[in-house]
Coordinates of C-alpha atoms in Angstrom, one line a residue:
G30 CA -48.3 119.8 -13.5
E31 CA -45.6 121.4 -15.6
M32 CA -46.1 125.1 -16.4
A33 CA -45.5 126.9 -19.7
A34 CA -43.7 130.4 -19.6
A35 CA -47.1 132.2 -20.1
P36 CA -47.7 130.9 -17.3
R37 CA -50.3 128.2 -18.0
Q38 CA -50.3 124.6 -17.0
L39 CA -49.3 122.3 -19.8
T40 CA -51.6 119.9 -21.5
V41 CA -51.0 116.4 -19.9
P42 CA -49.6 114.0 -20.8
V43 CA -46.5 116.1 -21.9
Q44 CA -45.3 113.9 -24.7
I45 CA -41.8 115.4 -25.3
A46 CA -39.8 112.6 -23.7
R47 CA -41.8 109.8 -25.5
I48 CA -41.6 111.7 -28.8
H49 CA -37.8 112.2 -28.4
D50 CA -37.2 108.5 -27.9
E51 CA -39.4 107.7 -30.9
V52 CA -37.9 110.0 -33.4
C53 CA -34.4 109.1 -32.3
A54 CA -35.2 105.4 -32.9
S55 CA -36.9 105.9 -36.3
S56 CA -34.0 108.1 -37.5
E57 CA -31.4 105.8 -36.1
W58 CA -29.8 108.8 -34.4
G59 CA -26.8 106.8 -32.9
R60 CA -25.8 105.5 -36.4
R61 CA -26.1 108.9 -37.9
V62 CA -23.9 110.6 -35.3
A63 CA -21.1 108.1 -36.0
E64 CA -21.5 108.4 -39.7
V65 CA -21.6 112.2 -39.7
A66 CA -18.4 112.3 -37.5
A67 CA -16.7 109.9 -40.0
F68 CA -17.7 111.8 -43.0
N69 CA -16.6 115.2 -41.6
K70 CA -13.3 113.8 -40.6
A71 CA -12.7 112.4 -44.2
H72 CA -13.9 115.5 -46.1
R73 CA -12.7 119.1 -46.1
W74 CA -15.1 120.8 -48.6
R75 CA -18.3 118.9 -47.9
K76 CA -19.6 118.7 -44.4
R77 CA -22.6 117.1 -42.8
G78 CA -24.6 118.0 -39.7
L79 CA -27.5 116.7 -37.5
G80 CA -30.2 118.6 -35.7
L81 CA -32.6 117.2 -33.0
M82 CA -35.3 119.2 -31.4
G83 CA -38.6 119.0 -29.6
L84 CA -41.6 121.4 -30.0
R85 CA -44.5 122.6 -28.1
F86 CA -47.3 124.7 -29.7
P87 CA -50.2 126.2 -27.7
R88 CA -53.6 125.8 -29.5
P89 CA -56.5 128.2 -29.0
L90 CA -60.1 127.2 -29.3
F91 CA -62.8 129.8 -29.9
A92 CA -66.6 129.4 -30.2
S93 CA -67.9 128.2 -33.5
N94 CA -71.2 127.7 -35.4
A95 CA -72.4 125.5 -38.2
V96 CA -75.6 124.8 -40.2
I97 CA -76.8 121.7 -42.1
N98 CA -79.3 122.0 -44.9
V99 CA -80.9 118.8 -46.1
H100 CA -82.6 118.9 -49.5
V101 CA -85.6 116.7 -50.5
D102 CA -83.4 114.6 -52.9
G103 CA -81.2 113.6 -49.8
T104 CA -78.2 115.7 -50.6
V105 CA -76.7 117.7 -47.8
L106 CA -75.2 121.2 -47.8
L107 CA -73.0 122.2 -44.9
H108 CA -72.2 125.8 -43.8
H109 CA -69.6 126.8 -41.3
E110 CA -67.5 129.7 -40.2
G111 CA -64.1 128.4 -41.5
V112 CA -62.3 129.3 -44.7
E113 CA -61.0 126.3 -46.6
M114 CA -57.4 127.2 -47.8
G115 CA -56.0 123.8 -48.4
Q116 CA -56.0 122.4 -44.9
G117 CA -58.5 119.8 -45.4
L118 CA -61.3 121.7 -43.5
H119 CA -64.1 120.7 -45.9
V120 CA -63.0 117.1 -45.9
K121 CA -63.1 116.8 -42.1
V122 CA -66.5 118.5 -41.6
I123 CA -68.0 116.3 -44.4
Q124 CA -66.5 113.3 -42.6
V125 CA -68.2 114.3 -39.3
A126 CA -71.5 115.1 -40.8
C127 CA -71.6 111.8 -42.6
D128 CA -70.4 109.8 -39.6
T129 CA -72.8 111.5 -37.2
L130 CA -75.9 111.5 -39.3
G131 CA -75.5 108.0 -40.8
T132 CA -74.3 106.3 -37.6
R133 CA -77.0 107.8 -35.4
L134 CA -79.8 106.8 -37.8
F135 CA -78.5 103.7 -39.4
G136 CA -75.4 102.4 -37.6
Y137 CA -73.2 103.3 -40.7
P138 CA -71.9 106.6 -42.1
L139 CA -73.7 108.3 -45.0
P140 CA -71.8 108.2 -48.3
A141 CA -69.7 111.4 -48.8
S142 CA -71.1 111.7 -52.4
L143 CA -74.3 113.0 -50.7
V144 CA -72.7 115.8 -48.6
R145 CA -71.0 119.1 -49.7
S146 CA -69.4 121.8 -47.7
A147 CA -70.1 125.3 -49.0
D148 CA -67.4 128.0 -49.0
F149 CA -67.6 130.4 -46.2
A150 CA -69.9 133.4 -46.8
T151 CA -71.1 136.1 -44.2
E152 CA -74.6 136.0 -45.6
F153 CA -74.9 132.5 -44.1
M154 CA -72.5 132.6 -41.3
P155 CA -72.2 136.2 -39.8
N156 CA -69.8 137.4 -37.3
P157 CA -67.3 134.5 -37.4
W158 CA -64.2 134.0 -35.3
L159 CA -61.0 134.0 -37.3
T160 CA -59.8 131.2 -39.5
A161 CA -56.3 130.8 -38.0
A162 CA -54.1 129.2 -35.4
S163 CA -54.6 125.8 -36.9
S164 CA -57.7 125.2 -34.7
T165 CA -60.5 126.1 -37.2
S166 CA -61.0 122.5 -38.6
E167 CA -61.3 121.2 -35.0
R168 CA -63.8 123.9 -34.0
M169 CA -65.9 123.5 -37.1
C170 CA -66.0 119.7 -36.5
F171 CA -67.3 120.3 -32.9
A172 CA -70.0 122.6 -34.2
M173 CA -70.9 120.4 -37.2
Q174 CA -71.2 117.3 -34.9
D175 CA -73.7 119.3 -32.6
A176 CA -75.7 120.4 -35.8
A177 CA -75.8 116.7 -37.1
N178 CA -76.8 115.3 -33.7
R179 CA -79.7 117.7 -33.5
M180 CA -80.8 116.9 -37.1
A181 CA -80.7 113.2 -36.3
E182 CA -83.0 113.7 -33.3
K183 CA -85.4 115.3 -35.7
L184 CA -85.2 112.5 -38.2
M185 CA -85.2 109.5 -35.8
P186 CA -89.0 109.1 -35.8
F187 CA -89.0 108.5 -39.6
V188 CA -86.4 105.7 -39.6
N189 CA -87.9 102.4 -40.6
Q190 CA -86.3 99.9 -38.5
E191 CA -87.6 97.0 -40.6
S192 CA -85.6 98.0 -43.6
A193 CA -82.2 97.6 -41.9
D194 CA -80.9 95.4 -44.8
G195 CA -81.3 98.4 -47.3
Q196 CA -78.3 100.5 -48.3
V197 CA -77.6 103.6 -46.3
A198 CA -78.1 106.0 -49.0
E199 CA -81.4 104.6 -50.1
R200 CA -82.7 104.5 -46.5
W201 CA -81.4 108.1 -46.0
K202 CA -83.4 109.4 -48.9
E203 CA -86.6 107.5 -47.8
V204 CA -86.2 109.2 -44.3
I205 CA -85.7 112.6 -45.8
L206 CA -88.8 112.2 -48.1
A207 CA -90.9 111.2 -45.1
A208 CA -89.7 114.1 -42.9
N209 CA -90.1 116.5 -45.7
G210 CA -93.7 115.3 -46.2
A211 CA -94.4 115.9 -42.5
K212 CA -93.1 119.4 -42.8
V213 CA -90.0 118.9 -40.5
N214 CA -87.6 121.8 -40.7
L215 CA -84.5 120.3 -42.6
Q216 CA -82.2 123.0 -41.6
Q217 CA -80.4 122.8 -38.3
Q218 CA -77.9 125.0 -36.6
G219 CA -75.1 123.7 -34.2
E220 CA -72.7 125.4 -32.0
W221 CA -69.7 124.7 -29.8
R222 CA -68.4 126.8 -26.9
P223 CA -65.3 126.4 -24.8
S224 CA -65.9 124.0 -21.9
S225 CA -64.1 126.3 -19.5
G226 CA -66.6 129.1 -20.0
N227 CA -63.9 131.4 -21.0
V228 CA -63.9 133.0 -24.5
I229 CA -60.8 130.8 -25.5
D230 CA -59.7 127.3 -24.4
F231 CA -56.0 126.3 -24.8
Y232 CA -54.2 123.1 -25.1
D233 CA -50.7 121.9 -26.3
T234 CA -49.5 119.9 -29.1
Y235 CA -46.0 118.3 -29.1
G236 CA -43.5 117.0 -31.6
G237 CA -39.9 116.2 -32.4
T238 CA -37.7 116.2 -35.3
V239 CA -34.4 114.9 -36.6
A240 CA -32.6 116.4 -39.6
E241 CA -29.4 115.5 -41.4
V242 CA -27.8 118.0 -44.0
E243 CA -24.8 118.1 -46.2
I244 CA -23.3 121.5 -47.2
D245 CA -20.8 122.4 -49.9
V246 CA -18.2 124.5 -48.0
L247 CA -17.1 126.4 -51.1
T248 CA -20.5 127.4 -52.5
G249 CA -22.7 127.3 -49.5
E250 CA -25.2 124.9 -51.2
H251 CA -26.9 122.4 -49.0
S252 CA -29.1 119.3 -49.3
V253 CA -31.3 117.8 -46.8
R254 CA -30.4 114.2 -46.6
A255 CA -33.1 113.1 -44.0
F256 CA -35.9 114.6 -42.1
H257 CA -37.9 112.6 -39.6
M258 CA -40.8 113.9 -37.5
S259 CA -42.9 112.4 -34.8
Y260 CA -45.9 114.5 -34.1
D261 CA -48.6 114.3 -31.3
C262 CA -52.0 114.6 -33.2
G263 CA -54.0 112.8 -30.5
K264 CA -56.2 110.3 -32.2
S265 CA -56.3 111.6 -35.8
I266 CA -59.7 111.6 -37.5
N267 CA -58.1 111.7 -40.8
P268 CA -54.4 110.7 -41.0
L269 CA -53.9 111.4 -44.6
V270 CA -55.0 115.0 -44.2
D271 CA -53.0 115.4 -40.9
I272 CA -49.8 113.9 -42.2
G273 CA -50.2 116.0 -45.4
Q274 CA -50.5 119.1 -43.2
A275 CA -47.4 118.1 -41.2
E276 CA -45.4 117.5 -44.4
G277 CA -46.4 120.9 -45.9
A278 CA -45.7 122.7 -42.7
A279 CA -42.3 121.1 -42.5
I280 CA -41.4 122.4 -46.1
M281 CA -42.7 125.9 -45.4
G282 CA -40.5 125.9 -42.3
Q283 CA -37.6 124.7 -44.4
G284 CA -37.9 127.6 -46.6
F285 CA -38.2 130.1 -43.7
C286 CA -35.0 128.5 -42.2
T287 CA -32.9 128.2 -45.4
S288 CA -33.8 130.1 -48.5
E289 CA -36.6 132.7 -48.2
Q290 CA -34.5 135.7 -47.7
V291 CA -36.4 139.1 -48.0
T292 CA -34.2 141.9 -49.2
W293 CA -34.9 145.7 -49.4
D294 CA -32.7 148.5 -50.8
A295 CA -31.9 151.7 -49.1
T296 CA -35.1 153.2 -50.2
G297 CA -37.2 150.5 -48.7
R298 CA -38.1 148.9 -52.0
L299 CA -38.4 145.1 -52.0
I300 CA -35.7 143.8 -54.3
N301 CA -36.5 140.1 -54.5
D302 CA -40.2 140.3 -55.4
G303 CA -40.3 137.3 -57.6
T304 CA -39.1 133.8 -57.8
W305 CA -35.9 134.7 -59.8
M306 CA -34.5 136.3 -56.6
Y307 CA -36.9 135.0 -53.8
K308 CA -36.5 131.2 -53.4
P309 CA -39.2 129.0 -51.8
P310 CA -38.4 125.3 -51.7
L311 CA -39.0 123.4 -54.8
A312 CA -39.1 119.7 -55.5
P313 CA -35.2 119.2 -55.7
D314 CA -35.1 120.8 -52.2
M315 CA -37.2 118.1 -50.6
P316 CA -35.6 115.8 -47.9
T317 CA -34.2 112.7 -49.5
D318 CA -35.5 110.6 -46.6
F319 CA -38.7 112.4 -45.5
R320 CA -40.8 110.7 -42.8
V321 CA -43.7 111.9 -40.8
H322 CA -45.2 109.8 -38.1
L323 CA -48.2 110.5 -35.9
L324 CA -47.7 109.4 -32.3
D325 CA -49.4 106.2 -31.5
N326 CA -51.8 105.7 -28.5
S327 CA -51.9 109.5 -27.7
A328 CA -55.7 110.0 -27.6
F329 CA -56.4 113.5 -26.1
P330 CA -59.9 113.6 -24.3
G331 CA -60.2 117.4 -24.5
G332 CA -60.0 117.4 -28.4
F333 CA -62.6 116.6 -31.1
A334 CA -63.0 112.9 -31.1
S335 CA -59.8 112.7 -29.1
S336 CA -57.7 114.4 -31.8
K337 CA -55.4 117.4 -31.8
A338 CA -54.8 120.0 -34.5
T339 CA -52.2 120.0 -37.2
G340 CA -51.2 122.9 -39.6
E341 CA -48.8 125.4 -38.0
P342 CA -47.4 123.4 -35.2
P343 CA -45.2 120.9 -37.2
L344 CA -43.6 124.0 -38.9
L345 CA -41.5 124.5 -35.8
G346 CA -39.8 121.2 -36.4
S347 CA -38.0 122.6 -39.4
V348 CA -35.6 124.4 -37.1
S349 CA -33.8 121.1 -36.8
I350 CA -32.7 121.6 -40.4
F351 CA -31.1 124.9 -39.4
L352 CA -29.6 123.4 -36.3
A353 CA -27.9 120.7 -38.6
I354 CA -26.6 123.3 -40.9
Q355 CA -25.0 125.1 -37.9
Q356 CA -23.3 121.9 -36.9
A357 CA -22.0 121.3 -40.4
I358 CA -20.5 124.9 -40.5
R359 CA -18.9 124.2 -37.2
S360 CA -17.0 121.4 -38.6
A361 CA -15.9 123.4 -41.7
R362 CA -14.9 126.3 -39.3
S363 CA -12.8 123.8 -37.2
D364 CA -10.9 122.6 -40.4
A365 CA -10.3 126.2 -41.2
G366 CA -8.8 126.9 -37.9
E367 CA -11.7 129.0 -36.7
E368 CA -13.0 127.9 -33.3
G369 CA -15.6 129.3 -30.9
F370 CA -19.0 131.1 -31.2
F371 CA -20.2 132.3 -34.6
T372 CA -23.5 133.9 -35.6
L373 CA -25.9 132.5 -38.2
S374 CA -29.2 134.2 -38.7
T375 CA -32.2 132.6 -40.5
P376 CA -32.5 132.0 -43.3
A377 CA -29.4 130.1 -43.8
T378 CA -28.9 131.0 -47.5
C379 CA -26.0 129.8 -49.7
A380 CA -24.1 133.1 -49.2
K381 CA -24.5 133.0 -45.3
I382 CA -23.4 129.3 -45.2
Q383 CA -20.4 130.0 -47.4
Q384 CA -19.3 133.0 -45.5
S385 CA -19.7 131.4 -42.2
C386 CA -17.5 128.4 -43.1
G387 CA -14.4 130.3 -42.8
T388 CA -13.5 129.7 -46.5
K389 CA -10.7 131.9 -47.9
I390 CA -10.0 133.0 -51.5
E391 CA -7.0 130.7 -51.7
D392 CA -9.3 127.8 -51.1
M393 CA -11.0 128.4 -54.4
T394 CA -8.3 126.6 -56.4
V395 CA -8.1 123.2 -57.9
E396 CA -5.1 122.5 -55.8
A397 CA -6.9 123.4 -52.7
A398 CA -9.8 121.2 -53.7
K399 CA -7.5 118.2 -54.2
R400 CA -5.9 118.7 -50.8
G401 CA -9.2 118.9 -49.1
E402 CA -10.7 115.8 -50.8

């Protein structure tokens, strides 16, 4: 198989070629190339650019543990080693617990209203691995599934097969009452360990993006006219969460590539320590045409329920915005008579864009503007 620079054999199938074709088709790459060229030929002081890139992000998987506590009223409290920080971790582990317990016992998932996930605390889950690298949701789902399967085994003898027409919630509560009356331990630990026997397992996620931007040559302002992403999430267990993660990562990456400049003075004091000077993306900065698509028919056997992680990996796709800005600047420089190599570092702020375009002081006149447009 193909090898990474690490070196490590890449996760197969390597989806980059397929993703490239899909994102080019969805963004109508050929049409955009022609339109951008025509626009740049017709305009001196506004320029457009396109960026296209693929991404590969290696995912580490560490050992993980989880605990299920079932109360006599039928409610379920989940504990795990992950920290919920907005990534949808609790949503996914609740989903796994509901599906595993309910399906094993009754053929249908438990209602999510019965299940709650507690925030992480070391008095319940000591010695955890880190919550990082976008793999925590996946690891906790593995461990929670193990705990739920073990709990279902305990409860199976108390399922009344003759009451199959009853609602799942009612049947669940009957089972719990019976099990509690029989002094069954309604707490269950679950765990997951890397299948390789190593401390860490790795696999790769893949993606691709197309971006179109427009810059103002005189001021350096820019707008993202379009951003299309195709991302290999395997078989997503919750597409709404995963698409939201990909969208959020893309915007974080956009800020890194375009606006979030960190500046210190000669003494090392941070100058832009607030949003008056430090500029994360806001609502007006969102791409006008913003699309994220999870790759179809890409189930990954090595992932939880054939899925792959989201979170950090899609952030890399925002580099296509930076590449598009570079192309737009290159067109402006050509009109200014400046050809050849130029340097543009991230983030591509207004000042950097304006200064890279080869704009001269004599261009800052009404007459020059009229000639250019």
